[in-house]
Amino acid sequence: MKVSMQINGQKMQVQAKPDSRLLDVLRDELGLKGTKEGCGEGECGACAVLVNGQVLNSCLLPLGQMDNADIVTIEGLPSDSPLVASFHACFAAQCGICTPGMMMAATALLSEYPQPTLEEIREGLSGNLCRCTGYGRIYEAVLQAATGVTHG
Amino acid sequence: MCEYFVSGFDVFKVRFIMEIYKRDVGAVVDKAQPKRVDGLSKILGTAVYVDDIELNDVIYATTLRTASAGGVVEEIFFDPALDWSEFIIVTAKDIPGLNAVKLLENDQPVLVDRVFRHAGEALVLLGHSEPDMLKKALSHIRVHEVPLAHPVFDIDEALSAENKIIPGNVYSDYLLEKGDVDKSFDEIECFIDARFITPSQEQLYIEPQGMIAILQNDGVLRIDGSMQCPYYVLDALEQCTGLSKDLLRVVQTTTGGAFGGKEDYPSVIACHAALLAIKAGGKPVKLVYERGEDMRVTPKRHPSRTMLRLGANRAGELQFIDMDFAIDGGAYRTLSPVVLSRGVIHAPGPYFCKNIRVRGRAIATNHPPFGAFRGFGAPQSIFALEVAMDQLAAKLAMDPAEFRRKNLLRSGDVSPTGDILQNDCFAQDALEEALRVSQYYERQAEFKHWNKQNNGTVRGIGLATFAHGAGFTGNGELYLASRVLLQAHGNGQVEILCSNTEMGQGAATTLVQIAADALQLPMDKIHLAQTDTTRVPNSGPTVASRTCMVVGELVERAANLLLQKLMTEGGLSKLYSVDEFADACLRMQESKKDLLVSASYQPPAQMLWDENKFTGRAYSSFAWAAYIAEVEIDKLTYETRILNFTAVQEIGHAVHPQIVQGQIEGGVVQGIGYALYENVLWNDVGVMANDRLTNYIIPTTADIGPIQVVLMEKGLGAGPKGAKGVGELPMDGPAPAIVNAIQQALKMNIDQIPVMPELLMKLACSERVSQ
Amino acid sequence: MVEWVRPQRVGEAISLLSKMPLDHYQIISGGTDVMVTQRLSMHQKNRDWLDLSAIPDLKEIEVHDKGIRIGAGVTLSALRRHPQVQKFWPMLAASAAVTGAAPIQNRATLGGNLCNASPAADNAPVLLAYGASLEIAGQQGSRIMDYAAFHVAYRKTALAAAELLVAVHIPYPPDKSVSLYRKVGTRAAQAIAKVGVAACFQIDAAKTIVQARFGIASVAAIPCSLPTVSHYLQGKKIKQIDAAIVRKGITHDIAPVDDIRSSAEYRLETTSRLIWDAIQHVE
């Protein structure tokens, strides 16, 4: 099956089985290895990407539903964004395997709530498991990206 | 009118604080700390993990495993309907070296030959260029197994079983003894006698385990993968492949979390990948586990059961601690004796007590072997002791904080292992600080009031006081004989060469920072070399909270040696700029002088430890801690949630406070999971039944508010500027603190974790019946 | 090679289904369950796919004077954010908001949650308590059935061959009503429920219960209601309600199950407590 998508701003055509997972297409066909597989069942969020602006788990997306989709992966996020800077400044990444997915979820969260409360952050990121940080530095990073203020 | 209620969904506001106390001054440090050296590559998704490596002509691999909980493999039958010539097939007969995973003992086969001890043991390895073909092939192999008649999965059943896995079903039997427990029992005024259970716990690093092996044209077998201990992998490969070490190369890839889970098992996967690679004609072999397989077969935290008698006099002074501590080691010895040893040493807690007896045993069962997980035996025994402390305090009608205050160790006291504590003892300080910052007594009063009102919940506050020794136990560091190299280059760049791995904990940043501090250079002048066994010396495994403290100290010492060398041989003056440092390096290089220095481990003076009698100084330094949990329990459903959590620890020196904070927060949240949800369930052949992230439950952001972390710098640890190891410490305290809070809220004794609502409801109902 | 069929209209989908033998197509909408089960099954059949995600009709929410019609393909995130759903059917907004987490809610559909027929479906109790009905399309046109009759056995629905769930209809809750929803999961997000309870009481000016409707998920083999309890409560005032009779009714109406997530004991006890608690809110 031939599918046209916009990936990180670029029009692309992919030829693959229609029930291929977007995750595999991104990683194996397009070499976009920043999207990670943690569980393969939509539970951990390590494979999260933005599809038409919404955060979705790419391990649950069949290519057959992706025609004309606008997809943004971690590679498509600006490397000089406030979120990148605040994740770095707040030590929000430890082992880093959940981080790309967390960045995508945080991007979607901030586009819906530009000034999120802690509660909104906690609810908005609850589809992304992190085993290293205990989440504290991540809350801090998202708050800082939104407000530019360090909470200590 | 349309009234509407939803509960179980709202989140709680908690204070967002981190305070760092500088040596008694109490000032909050507000200095920008160096950023993580691996931060941006991880945030931008460019860091390369084992599954991300681009490979040409790759052979994918899979593992066929035993189905029964021990037994004998009579025959492996390959269905002739399938063309097996397309596959690379490896069985025990193909192992060129010794068919044993190199660890403490050679009891665990790399591949089952005939006899096996648990379900899920590797039997056949298959390689093929198409992953789908591997799936198909697995369904075309039939294995004739004669299962063991009576497998055992329970500690006490294993002890009394007729047919033993090993003699007595005991891998190790240790005794820590001080004073005379039996005699003191006769004089006791108040005591409790209880039995505690802790479950296994899955590390659940988000990156599953995996290795890539390739037999290169030059005859070198190269392994790349996710691991904590490259030299363990190297030793295992040498033994299993029979290749000499100069034909083996182990390279660590970016490691997506480990927590102990990638200490020993990477050796097994590496051997499997290597065996396939030897037959793969130079093609790379990729053996990366899917989540389910990773959860079913890799080692987890040892389950434990503890029989504990604790006695005190009416004044609340501990009179004896009598503990029978047993951990389930699973079907092979692996690391169990070492886990047990740490569990036994930490069992009596940070208390002064004249009469102590801790008997510890590691038991053989037909579970897959258990292994390392943050805390390494200590969380299990500390859980039992700390919960019992609260139960005894309740019996004495004494506040748990007051009871601890009376019994916590002070400088000059004799420790449970008979060591006289010098000035580095801050158990009391940590407790007082935790009580202060958590507003313990105010909260306690508020909760009492809350519980009297007709609310839908009851609340409780609980604490745990504990200490964690960092580094290998006793003479372990001496045997390790760790060595670190520092290589300066002509351009003024300095490389750290050591075998310790970055797995998320921040070692790369911390070690670079230690070197930069010692050399007085900016961090970007220092680089931690990739952990590649052909380049880096053996500085020991990345375990036991030892990297910053032990290896960091070596890095600091090597840095000072490098400076000395540059000063004596390269004309570097006592005060120098970055450029002058580079100039000196260049001069040395041009005059063909070598720019390599090395530092090796030297034990601290007074470090005497008797590993048979469990007496002396077990660890060069202990970090001291007091954790306080505030919980709320729903009266209808018995769901528990954490309202606030305070973690106070004395850690000597925080090399990088924010990295330490991240370690504490991460460990506390793993501890919260251990206390409340994480429960490895077993199927009827003793393999993890809840092998998916939908049914093995770890905390999400919705469950976890900010944690109040306080770092106290008062003591002098063995690390750089007095740093102590902190990696494992935060795992010890949360479970007992949370359980103590629940005990207080519900006024009932709890003797096991995880404290699921089902357990609380059962306890509440049985209490009601007995009343 | 598997085929991927993506009809634009319900009729087209029905005719595709009717032309092929049963189980020829794997139907997919949001895919949050199908993509997992498909992958986990060792011996996956290479079934063709019938993708309902391109049918605009299925994505519509229509609020009218009798209630609401929610297309089966409406996502849970659309539901939880819909102002009128929040206003008139708050339990549904709440149950959608506690199904999985954001990345799941953005994909998972209400129809999928029902047709997947998990006993733990988070939105099932609420629809039962609201007295929802289902609009089912087949070759002979569409039929309306009471949602309470939809789940016939463990993971089995009343859908016949070549039938599709197209919409969920929910009436407005009665003028004077009290409703409660509670999900008990092991953790606060991304949890499969171990008990899900919804209750909706219609009361009159004298605070007599005119009608009581319940929905229970995750406790028995299928999402179910509590007919005996509903019948008992009808026409009663709070003070006349006997806790023991309610409890007995619950025990009569549901057969709780043991599984990897919880015990039958806990499920029954918690359900009883939550139902009793719900009844207390009537006053």
PDB file of C-alpha atoms in Angstrom, chain B residues 567-646:
ATOM      1  CA  MET B 567      53.570  20.440  36.800  1.00  0.00           C
ATOM      2  CA  THR B 568      56.702  18.355  37.223  1.00  0.00           C
ATOM      3  CA  GLU B 569      57.181  17.238  33.637  1.00  0.00           C
ATOM      4  CA  GLY B 570      55.261  19.752  31.531  1.00  0.00           C
ATOM      5  CA  GLY B 571      56.110  22.992  33.258  1.00  0.00           C
ATOM      6  CA  LEU B 572      52.575  23.797  34.324  1.00  0.00           C
ATOM      7  CA  SER B 573      52.556  26.441  37.044  1.00  0.00           C
ATOM      8  CA  LYS B 574      50.515  26.189  40.223  1.00  0.00           C
ATOM      9  CA  LEU B 575      48.013  28.724  38.973  1.00  0.00           C
ATOM     10  CA  TYR B 576      47.064  28.163  35.397  1.00  0.00           C
ATOM     11  CA  SER B 577      44.503  29.149  32.797  1.00  0.00           C
ATOM     12  CA  VAL B 578      42.694  26.773  30.473  1.00  0.00           C
ATOM     13  CA  ASP B 579      45.081  27.756  27.696  1.00  0.00           C
ATOM     14  CA  GLU B 580      48.125  27.220  29.865  1.00  0.00           C
ATOM     15  CA  PHE B 581      46.832  23.767  30.728  1.00  0.00           C
ATOM     16  CA  ALA B 582      46.507  23.002  27.010  1.00  0.00           C
ATOM     17  CA  ASP B 583      49.962  24.417  26.347  1.00  0.00           C
ATOM     18  CA  ALA B 584      51.473  22.149  28.970  1.00  0.00           C
ATOM     19  CA  CYS B 585      49.709  19.176  27.424  1.00  0.00           C
ATOM     20  CA  LEU B 586      51.013  20.110  24.002  1.00  0.00           C
ATOM     21  CA  ARG B 587      54.571  20.465  25.322  1.00  0.00           C
ATOM     22  CA  MET B 588      54.328  17.017  26.865  1.00  0.00           C
ATOM     23  CA  GLN B 589      52.977  15.556  23.668  1.00  0.00           C
ATOM     24  CA  GLU B 590      55.659  17.192  21.538  1.00  0.00           C
ATOM     25  CA  SER B 591      58.401  15.904  23.791  1.00  0.00           C
ATOM     26  CA  LYS B 592      56.809  12.463  23.497  1.00  0.00           C
ATOM     27  CA  LYS B 593      56.009  12.269  27.187  1.00  0.00           C
ATOM     28  CA  ASP B 594      53.049  10.227  28.057  1.00  0.00           C
ATOM     29  CA  LEU B 595      49.853  11.969  29.169  1.00  0.00           C
ATOM     30  CA  LEU B 596      48.228   8.971  30.755  1.00  0.00           C
ATOM     31  CA  VAL B 597      47.755   8.599  34.488  1.00  0.00           C
ATOM     32  CA  SER B 598      46.055   5.887  36.457  1.00  0.00           C
ATOM     33  CA  ALA B 599      44.542   5.595  39.908  1.00  0.00           C
ATOM     34  CA  SER B 600      43.687   2.376  41.691  1.00  0.00           C
ATOM     35  CA  TYR B 601      41.461   1.661  44.650  1.00  0.00           C
ATOM     36  CA  GLN B 602      42.982   1.843  48.093  1.00  0.00           C
ATOM     37  CA  PRO B 603      40.876   0.845  51.051  1.00  0.00           C
ATOM     38  CA  PRO B 604      40.342   3.449  53.746  1.00  0.00           C
ATOM     39  CA  ALA B 605      42.288   2.886  56.937  1.00  0.00           C
ATOM     40  CA  GLN B 606      40.225   1.243  59.706  1.00  0.00           C
ATOM     41  CA  MET B 607      38.240  -0.679  57.146  1.00  0.00           C
ATOM     42  CA  LEU B 608      38.198  -4.055  58.817  1.00  0.00           C
ATOM     43  CA  TRP B 609      35.444  -6.468  57.971  1.00  0.00           C
ATOM     44  CA  ASP B 610      35.012 -10.114  58.831  1.00  0.00           C
ATOM     45  CA  GLU B 611      32.757 -11.524  56.159  1.00  0.00           C
ATOM     46  CA  ASN B 612      32.177 -14.791  57.983  1.00  0.00           C
ATOM     47  CA  LYS B 613      31.144 -13.286  61.283  1.00  0.00           C
ATOM     48  CA  PHE B 614      29.533 -10.127  59.922  1.00  0.00           C
ATOM     49  CA  THR B 615      31.558  -7.955  62.233  1.00  0.00           C
ATOM     50  CA  GLY B 616      33.533  -4.819  61.664  1.00  0.00           C
ATOM     51  CA  ARG B 617      32.928  -1.978  59.243  1.00  0.00           C
ATOM     52  CA  ALA B 618      30.704  -3.180  56.437  1.00  0.00           C
ATOM     53  CA  TYR B 619      30.861  -0.040  54.321  1.00  0.00           C
ATOM     54  CA  SER B 620      33.253   2.852  54.177  1.00  0.00           C
ATOM     55  CA  SER B 621      30.303   5.177  54.608  1.00  0.00           C
ATOM     56  CA  PHE B 622      26.593   5.168  55.244  1.00  0.00           C
ATOM     57  CA  ALA B 623      24.139   7.776  54.074  1.00  0.00           C
ATOM     58  CA  TRP B 624      21.495   8.509  56.721  1.00  0.00           C
ATOM     59  CA  ALA B 625      17.883   9.163  55.992  1.00  0.00           C
ATOM     60  CA  ALA B 626      14.424   9.794  57.386  1.00  0.00           C
ATOM     61  CA  TYR B 627      11.428   9.607  55.059  1.00  0.00           C
ATOM     62  CA  ILE B 628       7.938  10.734  55.892  1.00  0.00           C
ATOM     63  CA  ALA B 629       4.825   9.731  53.995  1.00  0.00           C
ATOM     64  CA  GLU B 630       1.406  11.302  54.309  1.00  0.00           C
ATOM     65  CA  VAL B 631      -1.348   9.141  52.926  1.00  0.00           C
ATOM     66  CA  GLU B 632      -5.064   9.141  52.464  1.00  0.00           C
ATOM     67  CA  ILE B 633      -7.212   6.032  52.250  1.00  0.00           C
ATOM     68  CA  ASP B 634     -10.673   5.943  50.765  1.00  0.00           C
ATOM     69  CA  LYS B 635     -13.048   4.493  53.336  1.00  0.00           C
ATOM     70  CA  LEU B 636     -15.219   2.881  50.689  1.00  0.00           C
ATOM     71  CA  THR B 637     -12.715   1.390  48.312  1.00  0.00           C
ATOM     72  CA  TYR B 638      -9.533   1.281  50.415  1.00  0.00           C
ATOM     73  CA  GLU B 639      -7.558   2.940  47.663  1.00  0.00           C
ATOM     74  CA  THR B 640      -4.478   4.697  49.014  1.00  0.00           C
ATOM     75  CA  ARG B 641      -2.870   7.778  47.644  1.00  0.00           C
ATOM     76  CA  ILE B 642       0.132   9.772  48.693  1.00  0.00           C
ATOM     77  CA  LEU B 643      -0.651  13.283  49.888  1.00  0.00           C
ATOM     78  CA  ASN B 644       2.891  14.397  50.590  1.00  0.00           C
ATOM     79  CA  PHE B 645       6.246  12.775  50.702  1.00  0.00           C
ATOM     80  CA  THR B 646       9.344  14.119  52.405  1.00  0.00           C
TER      81      THR B 646
END
